Amino acid sequence: MPEAVRIVDEPIAGAGTVPLLAVSGLNAWYGESHILHGVDFGIAEGEVVTLLGRNGAGKTTTLKSIMGMVERRQGSIRFAGTETIGLPSNRIARSGIAFCPEERGIFASLNVKENLLLPPQVGPGGLSVDQVFELFPNLKERQASQGTKLSGGEQQMLAIGRILRTGARLLLLDEPTEGLAPVIVQQIRRTIERIKAQGFTILLVEQNFRFAATVADRHYVMENGRVVDMIPNAELESNLQKVHDYLGV
Amino acid sequence: MTEIFGVPTQALFGQLLIGLINGSFYALLSLGLAVIFGLLNIINFTHGAQYMLGAFFAYFLLNKAGLGYWWSLAIAPLASGAFGMLIERTMLKQLYKLDHLYGLLLTFGLALIIQGLFRNEYGSSGLPYPIPEELSGARNLGFMFLPNYRAWVIFASLVVCVGTWFVIERTKLGSYLRAATENPALVQAFGINVPRMITLTYGFGVGLAGLAGVMAAPIYQVSPQMGADLIIVVFAVVVIGGMGSIMGSIVTGFALGLVEGLTKVFYPEASNTVIFIIMAIVLMIKPAGLFGTQR
């Protein structure tokens, strides 16, 4: 098994700056199941970084651990220099991290606008409702509809638009393109490019590395609950065989 | 004397009024149960005892502190709610990850303990609580006499129920509550302090029971058993309306009070069982209740 990549509060290899998020020796458990076995990686401010890996590698658990949604965690997660490993998820969110879950988390009892307005603002620099509607015009047309009556693509737009409002500095997106039509995937890609240009930092979990290659600066590869490799996007082409081996494609 | 379906109007409207009064208490109590069940997933069997506590708080405030009905109306729900929050923080909190049954057993046990303590101290017979002076007397509506205090109970209960519905369904605070009912972990990950919201929600639900207890004190007298007698009917109301449904508990509470009143007029023998017959029929046709959704 390749050695884990250790990155703490040091300049990030391939990014050349002190990380906004530094994960070090992260272990996590669901009940008795030990899922993460010492995850180490970092993200610099303004970067888009992906976690690649097969199903069950621990990508989603890593996001949930950063967000404080996994009960039993050990190790260190420093965000903007502050340790968050012992904080409850509401305080982690208030520190400036927002999470968009794989299943999108649209609330059936709330309409589109209520879903959009649900997360409180945690900092300056978030998009206004009008800006979200400009980004995703479909949502404006359907703002009075029940959240779960939207198509899968529209629900994904709502889930992303919802966290863009909060002013969080770091966005955690879990499989934002899963199950979506190619035209919607393109729209999500353009959105990520646009919010990256606005200075948001994004940690993206993706199985579709072809999509990841169009938006990310760097890729961390996870296997068996560890980060086993880091590939800068510029070197992805020359490492395609390695990526194929990691992902089993 | 004017008659409707062979029944004198005075008798008919008198029973409908009693039905509405009962319905007001059914609605207030089932609303509290619905709010609690929605967020905490706990069937709060202590609700009847908490209703009784509200009435006793009013009784103590009057007899020990000299504070009358209007003071009680403000203080007793707050005191009941605070007691509820203490129960939530110290006991219910431990049960959220377990089966519903554990919450039911704990709250049922607590109800028995609270009622037992009060019965031991105050006996089973009711203690009198006077109607406030401002609301004594009655007015002649032409077709019936309407006691002022009963009109006030119906009015206040409607205002509280509609107000609660409005807050839950039409405000930002309510949207947090509805969202947390569906997915509390995600709502917390958005930055909302869900454990605190759960404590306050339980306190609010218990506060509603306490308020109902204060309003009931001048009508039914203050007795350790007053909650136990009522709570079984209220659970039937909740099942008919749909567990956790806010609108369901309000509409069903008032409607079943009226149905009970009408049954007393036309077929008195069935008046004590009609709600349970309706419950059985609703369970067969729509198991999630008239306004409920399958969880």
XYZ file of C-alpha atoms in Angstrom:
544
model
C 0.000 0.000 0.000
C 1.455 3.458 -0.902
C 2.466 5.662 2.016
C -0.081 8.197 3.222
C 0.521 11.818 2.229
C 1.127 13.857 5.403
C 0.256 17.509 5.151
C -0.407 19.534 8.278
C 0.049 23.295 8.728
C 2.863 23.344 6.242
C 2.866 24.722 2.703
C 0.949 22.340 0.457
C 2.983 20.469 -2.097
C 1.703 21.569 -5.483
C -0.166 24.576 -4.068
C 2.637 26.470 -2.348
C 0.724 28.136 0.459
C -0.427 27.523 4.038
C -3.682 25.553 3.951
C -7.103 26.943 4.761
C -8.010 23.399 5.781
C -5.447 20.995 7.220
C -6.528 17.434 8.015
C -4.031 15.334 9.903
C -4.187 11.776 11.238
C -7.974 11.740 10.946
C -9.652 8.573 12.181
C -13.416 8.080 12.146
C -15.827 5.366 13.193
C -19.470 4.506 12.490
C -20.435 2.507 15.559
C -17.833 -0.261 15.774
C -16.717 0.138 12.141
C -13.407 1.951 11.785
C -13.767 3.865 8.479
C -10.924 6.403 8.316
C -7.430 5.276 9.282
C -5.338 8.432 9.490
C -6.369 10.760 6.669
C -3.928 13.594 5.897
C -4.363 16.389 3.369
C -4.677 20.144 3.049
C -6.403 22.731 0.868
C -5.172 26.251 0.200
C -7.552 29.200 0.063
C -9.159 29.577 -3.358
C -8.323 26.045 -4.492
C -10.661 23.425 -5.873
C -9.482 20.037 -4.654
C -11.076 16.662 -5.235
C -11.080 13.474 -3.260
C -11.030 10.615 -5.738
C -11.444 6.967 -4.910
C -13.579 3.878 -5.264
C -16.824 3.328 -3.434
C -16.148 2.761 0.247
C -12.731 4.465 0.200
C -13.889 6.928 2.868
C -14.459 10.079 0.772
C -17.934 10.925 2.084
C -16.919 10.003 5.634
C -13.995 12.431 5.297
C -16.381 15.256 4.334
C -18.776 14.346 7.132
C -15.902 14.189 9.611
C -14.713 17.652 8.585
C -18.303 18.829 9.067
C -18.559 17.173 12.491
C -21.339 14.829 11.382
C -19.500 11.653 12.422
C -19.812 11.072 16.132
C -16.482 9.440 16.862
C -13.444 11.145 15.359
C -9.802 11.448 16.299
C -6.907 13.378 14.844
C -6.784 17.003 13.813
C -8.878 19.166 11.503
C -7.658 22.759 11.455
C -9.744 25.319 9.608
C -8.227 28.783 9.159
C -5.778 27.892 11.918
C -8.444 26.788 14.424
C -8.827 23.200 15.603
C -12.375 21.958 14.940
C -12.137 18.244 15.765
C -14.005 18.600 19.066
C -16.673 21.039 17.880
C -20.305 20.147 17.131
C -21.357 20.516 13.494
C -23.333 23.740 14.059
C -20.217 25.482 15.381
C -18.118 24.121 12.519
C -20.669 25.518 10.060
C -20.593 28.877 11.856
C -16.798 28.939 11.481
C -17.259 29.084 7.706
C -17.607 25.569 6.258
C -20.702 24.526 4.290
C -21.707 21.037 3.231
C -23.745 19.860 0.251
C -24.555 16.162 0.835
C -24.610 13.452 -1.799
C -28.341 12.884 -1.361
C -28.761 16.695 -1.674
C -30.747 17.058 1.533
C -33.686 18.953 0.079
C -36.482 19.231 2.648
C -39.875 17.993 1.478
C -41.805 20.137 3.941
C -40.160 23.342 2.680
C -40.667 25.049 -0.661
C -37.746 25.993 -2.899
C -37.336 29.460 -1.444
C -37.573 28.198 2.145
C -34.947 25.560 1.329
C -32.745 28.248 -0.155
C -33.092 30.541 2.841
C -32.722 27.813 5.455
C -28.980 27.898 6.245
C -28.101 31.006 8.227
C -25.429 33.348 6.924
C -22.140 32.588 8.636
C -19.983 35.272 7.078
C -19.790 38.028 4.508
C -19.328 37.373 0.792
C -22.211 34.967 0.237
C -24.414 35.246 -2.844
C -27.717 37.068 -2.596
C -30.924 35.212 -3.450
C -31.045 37.145 -6.736
C -27.513 36.070 -7.560
C -28.423 32.443 -6.869
C -31.475 32.807 -9.115
C -29.258 34.359 -11.790
C -26.935 31.367 -11.507
C -29.836 28.900 -11.599
C -32.824 30.516 -13.365
C -34.887 27.313 -13.015
C -35.007 27.856 -9.269
C -36.503 31.313 -9.635
C -39.340 29.951 -11.738
C -40.052 27.205 -9.238
C -39.449 29.000 -5.948
C -42.937 28.246 -4.631
C -42.737 24.528 -5.485
C -42.163 21.903 -2.846
C -38.410 21.204 -2.689
C -38.642 17.520 -3.496
C -40.907 18.108 -6.521
C -37.896 19.438 -8.459
C -35.966 17.304 -10.939
C -32.688 15.768 -9.777
C -30.699 18.485 -11.545
C -32.792 21.270 -10.064
C -32.455 19.736 -6.609
C -28.691 19.735 -7.038
C -28.782 23.393 -8.104
C -30.868 24.180 -5.036
C -28.486 22.254 -2.771
C -25.483 24.160 -4.156
C -27.277 27.524 -4.305
C -28.346 27.073 -0.697
C -24.766 26.922 0.612
C -23.508 29.681 -1.693
C -25.748 32.089 0.207
C -24.123 31.408 3.550
C -20.827 33.208 3.013
C -18.928 30.056 4.044
C -15.306 30.142 2.865
C -14.971 26.421 2.298
C -17.604 24.422 0.415
C -17.738 20.638 0.725
C -19.544 19.140 -2.287
C -20.298 15.431 -2.197
C -20.759 13.920 -5.672
C -22.558 16.929 -7.150
C -22.850 15.334 -10.606
C -24.077 11.902 -9.566
C -27.003 10.713 -11.615
C -27.356 13.948 -13.584
C -27.775 14.382 -17.346
C -24.668 15.613 -19.225
C -26.223 19.008 -19.876
C -26.802 19.515 -16.135
C -23.280 18.282 -15.373
C -21.996 21.026 -17.691
C -24.081 23.578 -15.809
C -22.673 22.378 -12.475
C -19.159 22.583 -13.946
C -19.702 26.175 -15.082
C -21.087 27.000 -11.648
C -18.040 25.578 -9.889
C -15.745 27.508 -12.231
C -17.680 30.675 -11.547
C -17.700 30.360 -7.777
C -14.031 29.426 -7.844
C -13.364 32.668 -9.717
C -15.213 34.463 -6.914
C -12.700 33.101 -4.409
C -14.604 30.188 -2.822
C -12.499 27.220 -1.737
C -14.011 23.884 -2.688
C -13.435 20.310 -1.604
C -15.175 18.036 -4.054
C -15.839 14.329 -3.714
C -16.106 12.756 -7.149
C -16.043 9.335 -8.706
C -16.184 10.903 -12.172
C -12.573 11.986 -12.498
C -13.156 13.274 -16.026
C -15.516 15.841 -14.547
C -13.109 16.488 -11.669
C -10.279 17.151 -14.142
C -12.245 20.040 -15.676
C -12.620 21.985 -12.423
C -9.957 20.925 -9.914
C -6.470 22.205 -9.151
C -5.357 19.043 -7.391
C -6.638 15.569 -6.669
C -6.189 13.460 -3.571
C -6.697 9.746 -4.042
C -8.226 7.748 -1.187
C -8.038 4.024 -0.581
C -9.182 2.086 2.465
C -9.723 5.151 4.624
C -6.412 6.877 3.805
C -5.133 9.450 1.351
C -2.620 7.491 -0.735
C -1.632 9.941 -3.443
C -1.856 13.564 -4.568
C -1.886 14.423 -8.252
C -1.810 18.044 -9.467
C -4.382 18.520 -12.213
C -1.662 19.528 -14.675
C -0.103 16.082 -14.207
C -3.328 14.142 -14.498
C -2.879 13.311 -18.193
C 0.543 11.792 -17.598
C -0.781 9.776 -14.650
C -3.920 8.438 -16.303
C -2.925 4.794 -15.983
C -2.265 5.282 -12.260
C -5.639 6.966 -11.790
C -7.337 4.146 -13.692
C -5.676 1.650 -11.387
C -6.757 3.576 -8.283
C -10.341 3.917 -9.442
C -10.612 0.528 -11.086
C -11.867 1.961 -14.375
C -89.601 26.016 22.216
C -87.648 25.830 18.924
C -86.397 22.404 18.014
C -83.844 21.023 15.539
C -84.224 17.334 14.617
C -86.578 17.054 17.566
C -83.998 18.441 20.004
C -84.556 21.769 21.785
C -82.072 24.352 20.516
C -80.945 25.208 24.066
C -79.940 21.563 24.640
C -78.364 21.201 21.195
C -76.274 24.365 21.393
C -75.451 23.693 25.035
C -73.943 20.320 24.101
C -72.180 21.837 21.096
C -70.650 24.419 23.428
C -69.456 21.683 25.800
C -68.089 19.892 22.743
C -66.229 23.021 21.661
C -64.810 23.495 25.154
C -63.595 19.893 25.227
C -62.347 20.359 21.668
C -60.336 23.388 22.773
C -58.479 21.255 25.305
C -58.112 18.355 22.864
C -56.637 20.769 20.304
C -54.217 22.435 22.735
C -53.017 19.136 24.153
C -52.765 17.279 20.849
C -50.951 20.268 19.346
C -48.322 20.008 22.077
C -48.031 16.261 21.496
C -47.716 16.803 17.728
C -44.971 19.410 18.111
C -43.054 17.133 20.480
C -43.511 13.993 18.395
C -42.566 15.831 15.196
C -39.135 16.887 16.385
C -38.272 14.519 19.221
C -39.940 11.386 17.865
C -41.170 10.756 21.393
C -44.738 9.915 22.304
C -45.026 12.081 25.389
C -47.177 10.115 27.798
C -46.288 12.637 30.522
C -48.458 15.186 28.707
C -51.532 14.549 30.870
C -49.492 14.942 34.060
C -47.961 18.145 32.669
C -51.473 19.470 31.964
C -52.377 18.635 35.570
C -49.205 20.398 36.749
C -50.312 23.558 34.925
C -53.587 23.498 36.835
C -51.780 22.869 40.141
C -49.319 25.682 39.430
C -52.336 27.980 39.047
C -53.811 26.629 42.275
C -50.543 27.169 44.186
C -50.032 30.641 42.752
C -53.509 31.605 43.929
C -53.428 29.961 47.343
C -49.767 30.346 48.316
C -48.740 33.528 46.527
C -52.055 35.296 46.102
C -51.546 35.563 42.337
C -54.761 35.199 40.386
C -55.789 33.666 37.082
C -54.137 36.161 34.734
C -50.784 35.828 36.491
C -51.158 32.054 36.352
C -51.901 32.204 32.657
C -48.428 33.712 32.146
C -46.432 31.969 34.881
C -47.809 28.407 34.936
C -47.036 27.594 31.259
C -43.510 28.964 31.743
C -43.030 26.915 34.909
C -44.445 23.783 33.209
C -42.213 24.415 30.197
C -39.142 24.831 32.414
C -39.983 21.572 34.199
C -40.356 19.928 30.773
C -36.971 21.225 29.653
C -35.412 19.796 32.788
C -36.924 16.381 31.961
C -35.662 16.653 28.375
C -32.119 17.620 29.365
C -31.748 15.048 32.106
C -33.726 12.061 30.810
C -35.252 12.164 27.320
C -31.957 13.244 25.779
C -30.527 9.811 26.562
C -33.223 8.054 24.521
C -33.145 9.720 21.098
C -31.116 6.974 19.476
C -33.281 4.200 20.883
C -36.618 2.796 19.767
C -39.798 4.913 20.316
C -40.837 2.407 22.927
C -38.210 3.589 25.418
C -39.453 7.179 25.274
C -43.004 5.953 25.694
C -42.090 3.835 28.725
C -40.084 6.614 30.367
C -42.772 9.263 29.877
C -45.496 6.845 30.999
C -43.491 6.037 34.143
C -42.917 9.724 34.829
C -46.654 10.397 34.467
C -47.445 7.695 37.014
C -44.852 9.076 39.462
C -46.023 12.698 39.148
C -49.703 11.753 39.461
C -48.946 9.428 42.376
C -47.082 12.140 44.263
C -49.936 14.612 43.826
C -52.594 12.048 44.703
C -50.665 11.185 47.849
C -50.538 14.846 48.845
C -53.905 16.167 47.671
C -56.155 13.094 47.373
C -58.340 12.274 44.398
C -61.139 14.764 44.869
C -60.904 18.025 42.944
C -59.778 21.315 44.449
C -61.849 24.373 43.555
C -60.422 27.164 41.422
C -62.588 30.242 40.897
C -63.491 31.738 37.550
C -61.751 35.136 37.296
C -64.086 37.993 38.128
C -63.710 39.626 34.727
C -65.001 36.494 33.032
C -67.785 35.492 35.386
C -71.372 35.638 34.233
C -72.934 34.757 30.908
C -74.566 36.450 27.960
C -77.845 35.600 26.315
C -77.341 34.879 22.618
C -81.059 34.422 22.039
C -80.819 30.721 21.310
C -78.631 29.904 24.319
C -76.753 31.291 27.321
C -73.012 31.537 26.718
C -70.888 31.628 29.901
C -68.163 34.255 29.434
C -65.385 32.073 30.763
C -66.188 29.276 28.300
C -66.254 31.726 25.411
C -62.845 32.945 26.555
C -61.426 29.385 26.642
C -62.575 28.719 23.080
C -61.233 32.069 21.865
C -57.865 31.762 23.656
C -57.382 28.188 22.533
C -58.105 29.119 18.905
C -55.668 32.042 19.063
C -52.905 29.891 20.565
C -53.488 27.049 18.086
C -53.595 29.303 15.016
C -50.599 31.290 16.310
C -48.598 28.096 16.781
C -49.582 26.864 13.321
C -48.545 30.225 11.832
C -45.138 30.191 13.527
C -44.420 26.623 12.428
C -45.730 26.869 8.874
C -45.054 30.455 7.900
C -41.927 31.720 9.665
C -38.195 31.160 9.423
C -38.145 29.663 12.923
C -40.854 27.235 11.809
C -38.849 26.287 8.724
C -35.944 25.292 11.017
C -38.355 23.175 13.010
C -39.883 21.494 9.955
C -36.472 20.875 8.404
C -35.082 19.479 11.678
C -38.077 17.125 11.860
C -36.920 15.653 8.527
C -33.130 15.695 8.873
C -31.775 17.080 12.161
C -28.134 16.191 11.372
C -28.149 18.278 8.195
C -29.931 21.211 9.820
C -27.286 21.197 12.536
C -24.575 21.074 9.854
C -26.063 24.302 8.477
C -25.140 26.026 11.738
C -28.347 25.668 13.742
C -28.121 24.481 17.327
C -30.525 21.548 17.019
C -30.095 20.136 20.556
C -31.109 23.536 21.969
C -34.034 23.686 19.530
C -35.166 20.233 20.714
C -35.067 21.339 24.359
C -37.013 24.515 23.625
C -39.539 22.614 21.495
C -40.191 20.117 24.263
C -40.492 23.017 26.703
C -42.979 24.714 24.367
C -45.070 21.557 23.964
C -45.177 21.064 27.726
C -45.918 24.772 28.152
C -49.002 24.302 25.947
C -50.131 21.489 28.244
C -49.540 23.763 31.247
C -51.567 26.534 29.613
C -54.416 24.107 28.941
C -54.222 23.087 32.604
C -54.612 26.681 33.806
C -57.556 27.255 31.485
C -59.158 23.998 32.613
C -58.805 24.706 36.344
C -61.980 26.849 36.716
C -64.043 24.447 34.566
C -63.030 20.949 35.670
C -61.477 21.682 39.100
C -57.886 20.873 39.968
C -57.294 17.186 40.500
C -54.301 14.807 40.249
C -56.341 12.597 37.901
C -57.494 15.339 35.532
C -54.727 14.641 33.024
C -54.991 10.867 33.138
C -58.710 11.068 32.335
C -58.144 13.299 29.337
C -54.917 12.038 27.842
C -56.302 8.785 26.415
C -58.883 10.733 24.403
C -56.174 13.187 23.329
C -54.001 10.344 22.040
C -56.965 9.116 20.005
C -57.308 12.667 18.618
C -53.609 12.668 17.691
C -53.898 9.303 15.948
C -56.953 10.461 13.991
C -55.317 13.751 12.990
C -52.010 12.097 12.122
C -49.004 11.805 14.445
C -46.893 14.938 14.211
C -49.359 16.895 12.021
C -49.859 20.421 13.354
C -52.954 21.260 11.317
C -54.278 17.733 11.887
C -54.128 18.068 15.659
C -55.885 21.458 15.684
C -58.688 20.628 13.240
C -59.230 17.137 14.640
C -59.176 18.407 18.230
C -61.992 20.903 17.690
C -63.917 18.659 15.273
C -63.900 15.651 17.588
C -65.003 17.812 20.495
C -68.019 18.828 18.409
C -68.690 15.248 17.305
C -68.610 14.175 20.941
C -71.045 16.963 21.826
C -73.438 16.022 19.024
C -73.288 12.377 20.037
C -74.321 13.379 23.558
C -77.449 14.973 22.066
C -78.491 12.277 19.643
C -77.088 9.050 21.126
C -75.687 9.718 24.623
C -74.776 6.067 25.201
C -72.030 6.348 22.553
C -70.622 9.719 23.611
C -67.720 8.207 25.565
C -66.726 5.841 22.795
C -67.436 7.744 19.593
C -63.895 9.126 19.334
C -62.403 5.660 19.671
C -64.797 4.268 17.062
C -63.682 7.048 14.686
C -60.062 6.246 15.529
C -60.548 2.587 14.634
C -62.201 3.486 11.321
C -59.471 6.027 10.441
C -56.735 3.533 11.307
C -58.299 1.005 8.939
C -58.765 3.453 6.066
C -55.824 5.828 6.515
C -53.323 4.467 9.040
C -51.182 7.644 8.986
C -54.202 9.689 10.131
C -56.368 12.213 8.283
C -53.606 14.831 7.944
C -50.541 12.678 8.512
C -47.899 11.278 6.223
C -46.265 7.883 6.598
C -42.950 8.210 8.443
